[in-house]
PDB file of C-alpha atoms and ligand atoms in Angstrom:
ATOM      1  CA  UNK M   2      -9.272  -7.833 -30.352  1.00 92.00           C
ATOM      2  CA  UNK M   3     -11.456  -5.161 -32.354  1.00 94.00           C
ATOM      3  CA  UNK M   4      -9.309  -4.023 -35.690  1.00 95.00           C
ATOM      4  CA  UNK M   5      -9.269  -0.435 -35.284  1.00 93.00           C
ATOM      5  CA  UNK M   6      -7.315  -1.126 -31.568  1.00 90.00           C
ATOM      6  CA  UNK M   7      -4.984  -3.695 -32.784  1.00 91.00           C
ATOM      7  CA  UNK M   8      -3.668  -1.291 -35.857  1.00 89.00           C
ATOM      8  CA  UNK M   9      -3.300   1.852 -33.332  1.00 84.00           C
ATOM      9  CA  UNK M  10      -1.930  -0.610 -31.438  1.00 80.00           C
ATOM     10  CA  UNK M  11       0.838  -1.797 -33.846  1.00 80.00           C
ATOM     11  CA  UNK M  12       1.476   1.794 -34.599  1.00 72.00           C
ATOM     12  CA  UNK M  13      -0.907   3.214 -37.085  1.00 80.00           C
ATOM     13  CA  UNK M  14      -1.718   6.273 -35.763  1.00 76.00           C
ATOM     14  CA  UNK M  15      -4.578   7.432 -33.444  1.00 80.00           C
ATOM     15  CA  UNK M  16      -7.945   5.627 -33.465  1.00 82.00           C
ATOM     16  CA  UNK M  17      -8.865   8.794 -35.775  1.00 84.00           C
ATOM     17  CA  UNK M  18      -6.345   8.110 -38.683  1.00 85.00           C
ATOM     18  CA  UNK M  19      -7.126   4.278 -38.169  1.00 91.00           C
ATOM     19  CA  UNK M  20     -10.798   4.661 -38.881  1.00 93.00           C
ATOM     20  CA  UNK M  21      -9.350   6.653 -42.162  1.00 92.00           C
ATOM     21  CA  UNK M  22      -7.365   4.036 -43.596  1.00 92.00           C
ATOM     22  CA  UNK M  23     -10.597   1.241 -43.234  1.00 96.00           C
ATOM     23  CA  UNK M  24     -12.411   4.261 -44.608  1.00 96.00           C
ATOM     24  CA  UNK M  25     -10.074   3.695 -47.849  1.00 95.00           C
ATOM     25  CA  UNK M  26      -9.858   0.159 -47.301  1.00 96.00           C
ATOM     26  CA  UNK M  27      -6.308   0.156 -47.451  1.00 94.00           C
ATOM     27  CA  UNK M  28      -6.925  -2.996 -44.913  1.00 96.00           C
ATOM     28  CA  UNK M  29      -7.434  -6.367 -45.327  1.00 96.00           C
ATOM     29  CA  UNK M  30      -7.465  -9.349 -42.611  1.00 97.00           C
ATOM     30  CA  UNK M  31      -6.735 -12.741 -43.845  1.00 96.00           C
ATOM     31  CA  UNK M  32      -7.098 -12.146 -47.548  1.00 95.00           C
ATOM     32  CA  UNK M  33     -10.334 -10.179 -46.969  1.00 96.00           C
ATOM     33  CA  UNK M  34     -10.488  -6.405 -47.027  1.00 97.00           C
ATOM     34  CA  UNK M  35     -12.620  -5.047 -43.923  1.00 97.00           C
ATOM     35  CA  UNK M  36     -13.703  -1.708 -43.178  1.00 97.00           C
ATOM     36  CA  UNK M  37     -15.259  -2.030 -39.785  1.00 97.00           C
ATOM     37  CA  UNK M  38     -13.232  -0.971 -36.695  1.00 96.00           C
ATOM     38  CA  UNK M  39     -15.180  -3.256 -35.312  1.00 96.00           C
ATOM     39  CA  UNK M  40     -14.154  -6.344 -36.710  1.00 97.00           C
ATOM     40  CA  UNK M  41     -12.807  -8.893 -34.375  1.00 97.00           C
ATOM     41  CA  UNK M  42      -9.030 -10.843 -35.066  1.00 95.00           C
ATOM     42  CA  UNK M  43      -6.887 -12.638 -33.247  1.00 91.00           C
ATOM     43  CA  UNK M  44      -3.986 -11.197 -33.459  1.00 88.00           C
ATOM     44  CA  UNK M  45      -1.615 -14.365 -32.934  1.00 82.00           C
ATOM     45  CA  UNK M  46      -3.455 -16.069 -36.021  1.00 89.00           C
ATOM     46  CA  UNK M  47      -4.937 -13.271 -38.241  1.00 93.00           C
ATOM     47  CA  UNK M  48      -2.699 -12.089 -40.768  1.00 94.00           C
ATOM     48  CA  UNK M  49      -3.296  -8.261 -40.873  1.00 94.00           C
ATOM     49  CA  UNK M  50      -2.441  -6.251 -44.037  1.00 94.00           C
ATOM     50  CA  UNK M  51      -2.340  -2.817 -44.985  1.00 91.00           C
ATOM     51  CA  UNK M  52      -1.788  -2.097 -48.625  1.00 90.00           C
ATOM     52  CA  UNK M  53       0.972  -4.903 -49.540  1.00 89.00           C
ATOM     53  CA  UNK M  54       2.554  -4.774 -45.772  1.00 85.00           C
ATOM     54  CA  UNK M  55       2.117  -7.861 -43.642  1.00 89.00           C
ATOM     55  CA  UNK M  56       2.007  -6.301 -40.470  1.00 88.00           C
ATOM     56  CA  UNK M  57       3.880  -8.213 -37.201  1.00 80.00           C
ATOM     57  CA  UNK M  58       2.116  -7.496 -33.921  1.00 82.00           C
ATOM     58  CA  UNK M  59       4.483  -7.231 -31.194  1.00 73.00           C
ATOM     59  CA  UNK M  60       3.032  -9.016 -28.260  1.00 76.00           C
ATOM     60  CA  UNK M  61       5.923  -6.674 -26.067  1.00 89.00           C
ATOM     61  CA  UNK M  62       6.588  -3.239 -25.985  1.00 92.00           C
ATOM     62  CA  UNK M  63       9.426  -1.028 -24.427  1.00 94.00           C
ATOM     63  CA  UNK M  64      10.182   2.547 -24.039  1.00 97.00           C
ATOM     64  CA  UNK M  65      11.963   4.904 -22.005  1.00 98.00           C
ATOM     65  CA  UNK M  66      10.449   7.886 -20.536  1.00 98.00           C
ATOM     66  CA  UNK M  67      12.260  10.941 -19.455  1.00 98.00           C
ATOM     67  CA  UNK M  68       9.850  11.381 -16.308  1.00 98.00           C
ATOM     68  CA  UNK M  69       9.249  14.627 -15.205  1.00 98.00           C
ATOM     69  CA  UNK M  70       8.524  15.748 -11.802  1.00 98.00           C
ATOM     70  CA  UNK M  71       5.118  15.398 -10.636  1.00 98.00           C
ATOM     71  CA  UNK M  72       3.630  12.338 -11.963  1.00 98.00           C
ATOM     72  CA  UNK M  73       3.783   9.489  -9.506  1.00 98.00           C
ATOM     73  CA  UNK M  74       5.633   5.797 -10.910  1.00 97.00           C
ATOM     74  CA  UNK M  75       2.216   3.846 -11.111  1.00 95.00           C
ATOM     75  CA  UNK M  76      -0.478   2.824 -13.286  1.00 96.00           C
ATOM     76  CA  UNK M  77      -3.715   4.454 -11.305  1.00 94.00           C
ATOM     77  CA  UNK M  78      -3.687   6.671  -8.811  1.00 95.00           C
ATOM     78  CA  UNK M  79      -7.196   8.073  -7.063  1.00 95.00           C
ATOM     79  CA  UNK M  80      -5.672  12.292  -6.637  1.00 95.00           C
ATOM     80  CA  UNK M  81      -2.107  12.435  -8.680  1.00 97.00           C
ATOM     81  CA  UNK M  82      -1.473  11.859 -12.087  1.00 97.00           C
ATOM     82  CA  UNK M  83       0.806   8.844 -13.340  1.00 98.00           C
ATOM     83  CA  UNK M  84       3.278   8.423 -15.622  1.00 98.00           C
ATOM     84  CA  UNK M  85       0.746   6.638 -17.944  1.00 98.00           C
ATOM     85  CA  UNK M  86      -1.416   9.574 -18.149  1.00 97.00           C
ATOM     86  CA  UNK M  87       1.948  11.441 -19.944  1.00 98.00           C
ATOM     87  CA  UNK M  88       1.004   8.477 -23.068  1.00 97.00           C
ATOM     88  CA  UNK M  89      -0.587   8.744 -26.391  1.00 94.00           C
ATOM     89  CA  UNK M  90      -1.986   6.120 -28.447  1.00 88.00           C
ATOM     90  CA  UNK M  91      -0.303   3.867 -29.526  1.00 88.00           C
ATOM     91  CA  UNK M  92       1.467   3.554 -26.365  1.00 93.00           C
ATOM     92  CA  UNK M  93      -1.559   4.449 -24.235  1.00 93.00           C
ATOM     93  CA  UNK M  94      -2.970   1.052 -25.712  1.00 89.00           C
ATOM     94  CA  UNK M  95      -0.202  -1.344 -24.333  1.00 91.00           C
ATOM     95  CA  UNK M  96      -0.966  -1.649 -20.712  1.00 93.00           C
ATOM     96  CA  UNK M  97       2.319  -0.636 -20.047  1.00 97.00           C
ATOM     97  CA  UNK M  98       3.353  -0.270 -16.684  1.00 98.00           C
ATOM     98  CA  UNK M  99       7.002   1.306 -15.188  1.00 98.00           C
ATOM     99  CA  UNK M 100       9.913  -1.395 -13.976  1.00 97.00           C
ATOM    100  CA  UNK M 101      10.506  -0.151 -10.561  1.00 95.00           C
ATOM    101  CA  UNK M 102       9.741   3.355  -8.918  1.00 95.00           C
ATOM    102  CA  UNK M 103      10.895   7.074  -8.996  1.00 98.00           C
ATOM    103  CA  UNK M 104       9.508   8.991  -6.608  1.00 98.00           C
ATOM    104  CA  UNK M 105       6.931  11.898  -7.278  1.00 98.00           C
ATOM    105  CA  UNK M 106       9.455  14.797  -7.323  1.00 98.00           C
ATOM    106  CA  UNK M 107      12.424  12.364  -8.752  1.00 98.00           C
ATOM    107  CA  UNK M 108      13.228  12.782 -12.694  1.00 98.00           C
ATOM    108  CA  UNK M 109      14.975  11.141 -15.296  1.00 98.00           C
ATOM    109  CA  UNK M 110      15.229   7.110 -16.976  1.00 98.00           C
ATOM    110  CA  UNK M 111      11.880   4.924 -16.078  1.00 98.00           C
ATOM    111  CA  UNK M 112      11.631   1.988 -18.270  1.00 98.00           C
ATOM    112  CA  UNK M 113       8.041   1.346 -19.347  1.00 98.00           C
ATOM    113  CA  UNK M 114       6.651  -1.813 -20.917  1.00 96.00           C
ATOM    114  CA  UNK M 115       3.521  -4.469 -20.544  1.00 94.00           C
ATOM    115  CA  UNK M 116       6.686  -7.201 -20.059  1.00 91.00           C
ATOM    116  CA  UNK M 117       6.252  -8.650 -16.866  1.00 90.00           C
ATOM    117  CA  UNK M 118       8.895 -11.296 -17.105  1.00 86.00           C
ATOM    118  CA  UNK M 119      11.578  -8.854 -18.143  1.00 90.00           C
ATOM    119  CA  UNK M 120      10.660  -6.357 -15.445  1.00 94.00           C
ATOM    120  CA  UNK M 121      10.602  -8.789 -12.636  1.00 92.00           C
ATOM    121  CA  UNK M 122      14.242  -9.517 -13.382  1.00 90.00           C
ATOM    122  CA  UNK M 123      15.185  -6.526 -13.563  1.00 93.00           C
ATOM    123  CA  UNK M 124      14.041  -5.642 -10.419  1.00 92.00           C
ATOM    124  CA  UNK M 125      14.963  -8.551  -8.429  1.00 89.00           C
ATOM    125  CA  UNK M 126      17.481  -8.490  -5.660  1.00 86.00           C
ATOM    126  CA  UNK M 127      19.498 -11.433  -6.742  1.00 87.00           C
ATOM    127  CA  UNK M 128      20.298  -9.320 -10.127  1.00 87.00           C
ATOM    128  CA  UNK M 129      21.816  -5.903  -8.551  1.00 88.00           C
ATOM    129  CA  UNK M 130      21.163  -4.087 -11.373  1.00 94.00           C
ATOM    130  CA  UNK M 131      22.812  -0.481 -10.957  1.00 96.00           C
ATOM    131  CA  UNK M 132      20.954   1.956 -10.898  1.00 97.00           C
ATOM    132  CA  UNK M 133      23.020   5.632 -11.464  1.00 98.00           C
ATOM    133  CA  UNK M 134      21.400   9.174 -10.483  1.00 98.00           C
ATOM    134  CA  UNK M 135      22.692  12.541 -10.311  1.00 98.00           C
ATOM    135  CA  UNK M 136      21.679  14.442  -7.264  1.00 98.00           C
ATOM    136  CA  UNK M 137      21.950  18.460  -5.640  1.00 98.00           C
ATOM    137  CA  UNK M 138      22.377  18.015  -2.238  1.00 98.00           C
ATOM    138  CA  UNK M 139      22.155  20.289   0.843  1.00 98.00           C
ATOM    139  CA  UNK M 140      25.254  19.679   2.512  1.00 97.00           C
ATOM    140  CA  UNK M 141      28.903  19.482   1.953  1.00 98.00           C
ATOM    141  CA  UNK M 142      30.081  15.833   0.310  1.00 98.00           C
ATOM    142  CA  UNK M 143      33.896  14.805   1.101  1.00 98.00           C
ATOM    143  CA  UNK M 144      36.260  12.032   0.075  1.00 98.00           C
ATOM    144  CA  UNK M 145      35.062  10.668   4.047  1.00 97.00           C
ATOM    145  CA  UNK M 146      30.797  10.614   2.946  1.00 98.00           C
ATOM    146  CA  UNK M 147      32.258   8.660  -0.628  1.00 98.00           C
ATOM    147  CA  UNK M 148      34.036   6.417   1.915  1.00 97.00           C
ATOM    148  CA  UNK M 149      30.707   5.544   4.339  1.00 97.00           C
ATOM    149  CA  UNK M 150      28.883   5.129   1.439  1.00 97.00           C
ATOM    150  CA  UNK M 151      31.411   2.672  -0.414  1.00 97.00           C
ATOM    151  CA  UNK M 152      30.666   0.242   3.010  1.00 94.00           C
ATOM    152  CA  UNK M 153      27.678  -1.045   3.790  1.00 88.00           C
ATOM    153  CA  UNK M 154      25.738   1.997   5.766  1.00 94.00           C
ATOM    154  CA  UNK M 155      23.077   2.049   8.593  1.00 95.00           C
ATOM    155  CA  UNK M 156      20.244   3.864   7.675  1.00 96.00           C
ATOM    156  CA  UNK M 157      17.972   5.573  10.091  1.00 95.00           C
ATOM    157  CA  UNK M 158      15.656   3.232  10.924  1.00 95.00           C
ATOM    158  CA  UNK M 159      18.754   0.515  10.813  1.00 95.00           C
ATOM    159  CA  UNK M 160      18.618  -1.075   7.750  1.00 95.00           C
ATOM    160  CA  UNK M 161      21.830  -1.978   5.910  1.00 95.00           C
ATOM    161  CA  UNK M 162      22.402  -0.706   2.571  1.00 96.00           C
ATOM    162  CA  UNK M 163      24.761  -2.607   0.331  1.00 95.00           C
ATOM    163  CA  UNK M 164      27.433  -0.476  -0.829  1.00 96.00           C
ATOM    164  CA  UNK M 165      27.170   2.167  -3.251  1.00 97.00           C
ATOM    165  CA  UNK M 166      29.862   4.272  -5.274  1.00 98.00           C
ATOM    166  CA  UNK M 167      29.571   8.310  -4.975  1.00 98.00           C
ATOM    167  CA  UNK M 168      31.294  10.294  -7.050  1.00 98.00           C
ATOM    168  CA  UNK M 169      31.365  14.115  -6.217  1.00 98.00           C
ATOM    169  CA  UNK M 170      30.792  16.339  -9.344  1.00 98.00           C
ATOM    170  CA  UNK M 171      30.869  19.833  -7.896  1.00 98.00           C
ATOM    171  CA  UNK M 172      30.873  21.813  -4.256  1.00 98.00           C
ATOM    172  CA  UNK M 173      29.728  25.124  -3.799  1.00 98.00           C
ATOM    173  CA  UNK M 174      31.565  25.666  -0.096  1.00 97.00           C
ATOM    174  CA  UNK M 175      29.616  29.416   0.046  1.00 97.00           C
ATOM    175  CA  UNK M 176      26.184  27.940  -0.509  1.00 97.00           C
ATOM    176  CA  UNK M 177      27.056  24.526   1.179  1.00 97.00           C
ATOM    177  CA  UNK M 178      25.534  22.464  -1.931  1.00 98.00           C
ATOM    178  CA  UNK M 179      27.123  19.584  -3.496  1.00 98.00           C
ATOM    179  CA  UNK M 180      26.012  17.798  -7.185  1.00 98.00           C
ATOM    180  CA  UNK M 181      26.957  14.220  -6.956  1.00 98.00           C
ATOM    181  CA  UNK M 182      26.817  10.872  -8.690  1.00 98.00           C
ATOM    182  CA  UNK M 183      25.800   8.234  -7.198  1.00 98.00           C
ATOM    183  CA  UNK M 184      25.023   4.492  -8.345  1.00 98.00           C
ATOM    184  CA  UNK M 185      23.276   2.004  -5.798  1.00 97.00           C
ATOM    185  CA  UNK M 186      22.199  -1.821  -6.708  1.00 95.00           C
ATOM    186  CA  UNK M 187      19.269  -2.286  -4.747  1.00 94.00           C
ATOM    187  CA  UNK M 188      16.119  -0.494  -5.192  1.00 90.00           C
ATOM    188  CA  UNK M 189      14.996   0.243  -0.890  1.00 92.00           C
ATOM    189  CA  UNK M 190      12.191   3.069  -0.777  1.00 93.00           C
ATOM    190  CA  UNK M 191      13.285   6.411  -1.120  1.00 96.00           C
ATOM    191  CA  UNK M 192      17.094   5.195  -1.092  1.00 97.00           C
ATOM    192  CA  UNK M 193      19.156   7.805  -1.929  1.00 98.00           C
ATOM    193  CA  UNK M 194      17.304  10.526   0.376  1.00 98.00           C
ATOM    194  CA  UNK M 195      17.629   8.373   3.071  1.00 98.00           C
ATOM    195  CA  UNK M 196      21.072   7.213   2.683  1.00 98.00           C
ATOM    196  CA  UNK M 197      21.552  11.153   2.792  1.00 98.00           C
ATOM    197  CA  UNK M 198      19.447  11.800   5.403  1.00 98.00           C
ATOM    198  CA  UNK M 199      21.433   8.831   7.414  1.00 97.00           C
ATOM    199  CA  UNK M 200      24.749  11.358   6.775  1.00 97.00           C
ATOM    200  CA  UNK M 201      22.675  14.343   8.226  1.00 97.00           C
ATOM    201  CA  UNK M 202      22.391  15.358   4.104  1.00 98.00           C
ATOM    202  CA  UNK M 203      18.723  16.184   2.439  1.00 98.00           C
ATOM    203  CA  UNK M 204      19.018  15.636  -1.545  1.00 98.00           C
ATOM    204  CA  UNK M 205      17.214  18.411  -3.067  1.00 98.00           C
ATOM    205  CA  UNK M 206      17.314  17.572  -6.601  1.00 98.00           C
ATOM    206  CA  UNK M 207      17.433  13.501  -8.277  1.00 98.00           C
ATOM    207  CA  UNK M 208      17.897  12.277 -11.169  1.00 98.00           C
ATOM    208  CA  UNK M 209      17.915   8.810 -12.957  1.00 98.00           C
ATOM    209  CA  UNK M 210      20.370   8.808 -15.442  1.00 98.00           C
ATOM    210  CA  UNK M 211      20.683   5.095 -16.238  1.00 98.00           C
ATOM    211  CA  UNK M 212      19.616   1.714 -15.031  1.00 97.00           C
ATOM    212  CA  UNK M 213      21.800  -1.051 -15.891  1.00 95.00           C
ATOM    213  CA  UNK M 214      23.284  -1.021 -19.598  1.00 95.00           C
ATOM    214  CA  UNK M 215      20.282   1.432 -20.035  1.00 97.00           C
ATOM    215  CA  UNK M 216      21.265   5.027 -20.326  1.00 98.00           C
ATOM    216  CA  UNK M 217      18.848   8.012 -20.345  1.00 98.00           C
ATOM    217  CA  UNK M 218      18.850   9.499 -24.185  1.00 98.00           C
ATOM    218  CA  UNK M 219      20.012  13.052 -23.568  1.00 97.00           C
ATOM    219  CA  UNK M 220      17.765  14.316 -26.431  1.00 97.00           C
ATOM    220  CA  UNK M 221      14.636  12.917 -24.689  1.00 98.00           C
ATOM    221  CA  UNK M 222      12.732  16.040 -23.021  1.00 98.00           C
ATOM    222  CA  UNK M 223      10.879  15.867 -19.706  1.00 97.00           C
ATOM    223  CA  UNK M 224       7.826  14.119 -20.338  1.00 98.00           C
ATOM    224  CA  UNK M 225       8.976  12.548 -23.541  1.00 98.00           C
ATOM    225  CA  UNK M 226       9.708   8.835 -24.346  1.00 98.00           C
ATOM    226  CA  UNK M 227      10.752   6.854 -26.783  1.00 98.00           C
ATOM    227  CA  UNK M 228      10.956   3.085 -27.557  1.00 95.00           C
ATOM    228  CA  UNK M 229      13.742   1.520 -27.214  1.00 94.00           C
ATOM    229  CA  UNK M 230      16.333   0.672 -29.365  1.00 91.00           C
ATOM    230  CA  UNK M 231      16.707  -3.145 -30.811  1.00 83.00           C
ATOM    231  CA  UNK M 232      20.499  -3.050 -29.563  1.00 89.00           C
ATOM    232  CA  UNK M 233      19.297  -1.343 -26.312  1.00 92.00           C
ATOM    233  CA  UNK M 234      16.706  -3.709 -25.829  1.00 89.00           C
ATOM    234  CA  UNK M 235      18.928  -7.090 -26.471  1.00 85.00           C
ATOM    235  CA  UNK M 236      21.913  -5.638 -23.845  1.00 88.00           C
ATOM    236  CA  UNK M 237      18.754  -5.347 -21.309  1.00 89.00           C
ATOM    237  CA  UNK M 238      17.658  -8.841 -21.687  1.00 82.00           C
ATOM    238  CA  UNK M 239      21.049  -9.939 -21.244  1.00 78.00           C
ATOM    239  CA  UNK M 240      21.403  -8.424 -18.289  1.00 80.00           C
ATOM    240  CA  UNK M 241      18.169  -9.892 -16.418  1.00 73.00           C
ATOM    241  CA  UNK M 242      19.229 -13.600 -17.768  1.00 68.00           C
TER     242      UNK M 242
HETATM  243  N1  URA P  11      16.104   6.978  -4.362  1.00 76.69           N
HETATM  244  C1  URA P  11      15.232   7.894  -3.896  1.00 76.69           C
HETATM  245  O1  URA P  11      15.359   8.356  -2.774  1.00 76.69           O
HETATM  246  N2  URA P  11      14.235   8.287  -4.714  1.00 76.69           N
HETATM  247  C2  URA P  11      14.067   7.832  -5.958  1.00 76.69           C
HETATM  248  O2  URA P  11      13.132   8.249  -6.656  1.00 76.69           O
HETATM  249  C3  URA P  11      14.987   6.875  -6.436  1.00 76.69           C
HETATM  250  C4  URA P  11      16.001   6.459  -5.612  1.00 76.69           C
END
């Protein structure tokens, strides 16, 4: 790996600020103090230092992004933009990719990282990790929807849904709108809508607020993201054991 990339990749700032700090050659690699960007390391075996700091490059990286609407849950996409094009460096450096999918005009918790191991877990079946949103819906919820969802449901084109626990929030009667809660453990296409849709309901407004132990951080904007938390990050891996 080239130097410059590995320390904007552990964190040092944008390739710009990098090139400054081997400019000052604040950097050394194994003992020796190099100013090229170019200069090839391993990072499992080259000890990198910057000033006195031994620095420790993290092979895995995890954040959660607030995702806005708009930006589709993939890594490429030929017309729309991603959720990888909201990154800057470092994180634009990771080959991160997002565990799982919100749709294009869904919002709220996506868990990004380049750990493929961790995300398959979390994403399998046999784990039924719960995932929660908060929804507007078209349509008037009662105590009887909370009950066909709590069973296992039909969905239009037959498929059975496991069951799922909805929690009504608010009901505007006059403007037939409800704002539920709703928290499902499998992850079917376009779930919620169509477990709506199979009630004669359209959701008009979703919302991930948490996925397993993992919670959306309030004070994360639309479009933001953050890494995750060392306590966050442990109750996570416990989870997909
Ligand atoms: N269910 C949906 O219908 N859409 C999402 O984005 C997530 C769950």
């Amino acid at each position: 790996m080239r130097l410059d990339k590995y320390l904007a990749t552990v964190g040092l700032g944008t390739r710009s600020e990098v090139k400054k700090l081997l400019r000052k050659k604040s950097v050394s690699v194994d003992g020796e103090v190099i100013t090229d960007g170019k200069f090839q390391l391993d990072p499992a075996i080259s000890q990198v230092m910057v000033g006195q700091k031994v620095l420790i490059y993290q092979n895995y990286y995890y954040y959660m992004l607030n995702k806005p609407k708009g930006v589709v849950s993939a890594t490429t996409d030929k017309v729309e933009r991603t959720v990888l094009d909201l990154l800057v460096e470092p994180a634009s450096n990771q080959k991160l990719f997002p565990v799982g999918r919100l749709d294009k005009d869904t919002t709220g918790l996506l868990l990004l990282t380049n750990d493929g191991a961790l995300s398959h877990e979390l994403l399998s079946p046999k784990k039924h990790v719960a995932k929660t949103y908060v929804a507007q819906i078209a349509g008037i919820v009662t105590p009887t929807t909370c009950e066909i969802f709590a069973s296992s449901m039909t969905l239009k084109n037959g498929e059975k849904t496991k069951p799922a626990k909805l929690k009504i929030l608010t009901v505007d009667e006059a403007h037939e709108r409800s704002v539920i809660e709703i928290t499902i453990t499998e992850g079917k296409y376009h779930q919620v809508k169509r477990m709506f849709a199979a009630v004669g309901m359209k959701v008009l407004e979703l919302k991930r607020l948490q996925m397993g132990s993992l919670k959306l951080d309030p004070k994360l904007k639309r479009g933001d993201y953050r890494p995750l938390s060392k306590q966050e990050l442990a109750k996570l891996r416990h989870e997909s054991l």
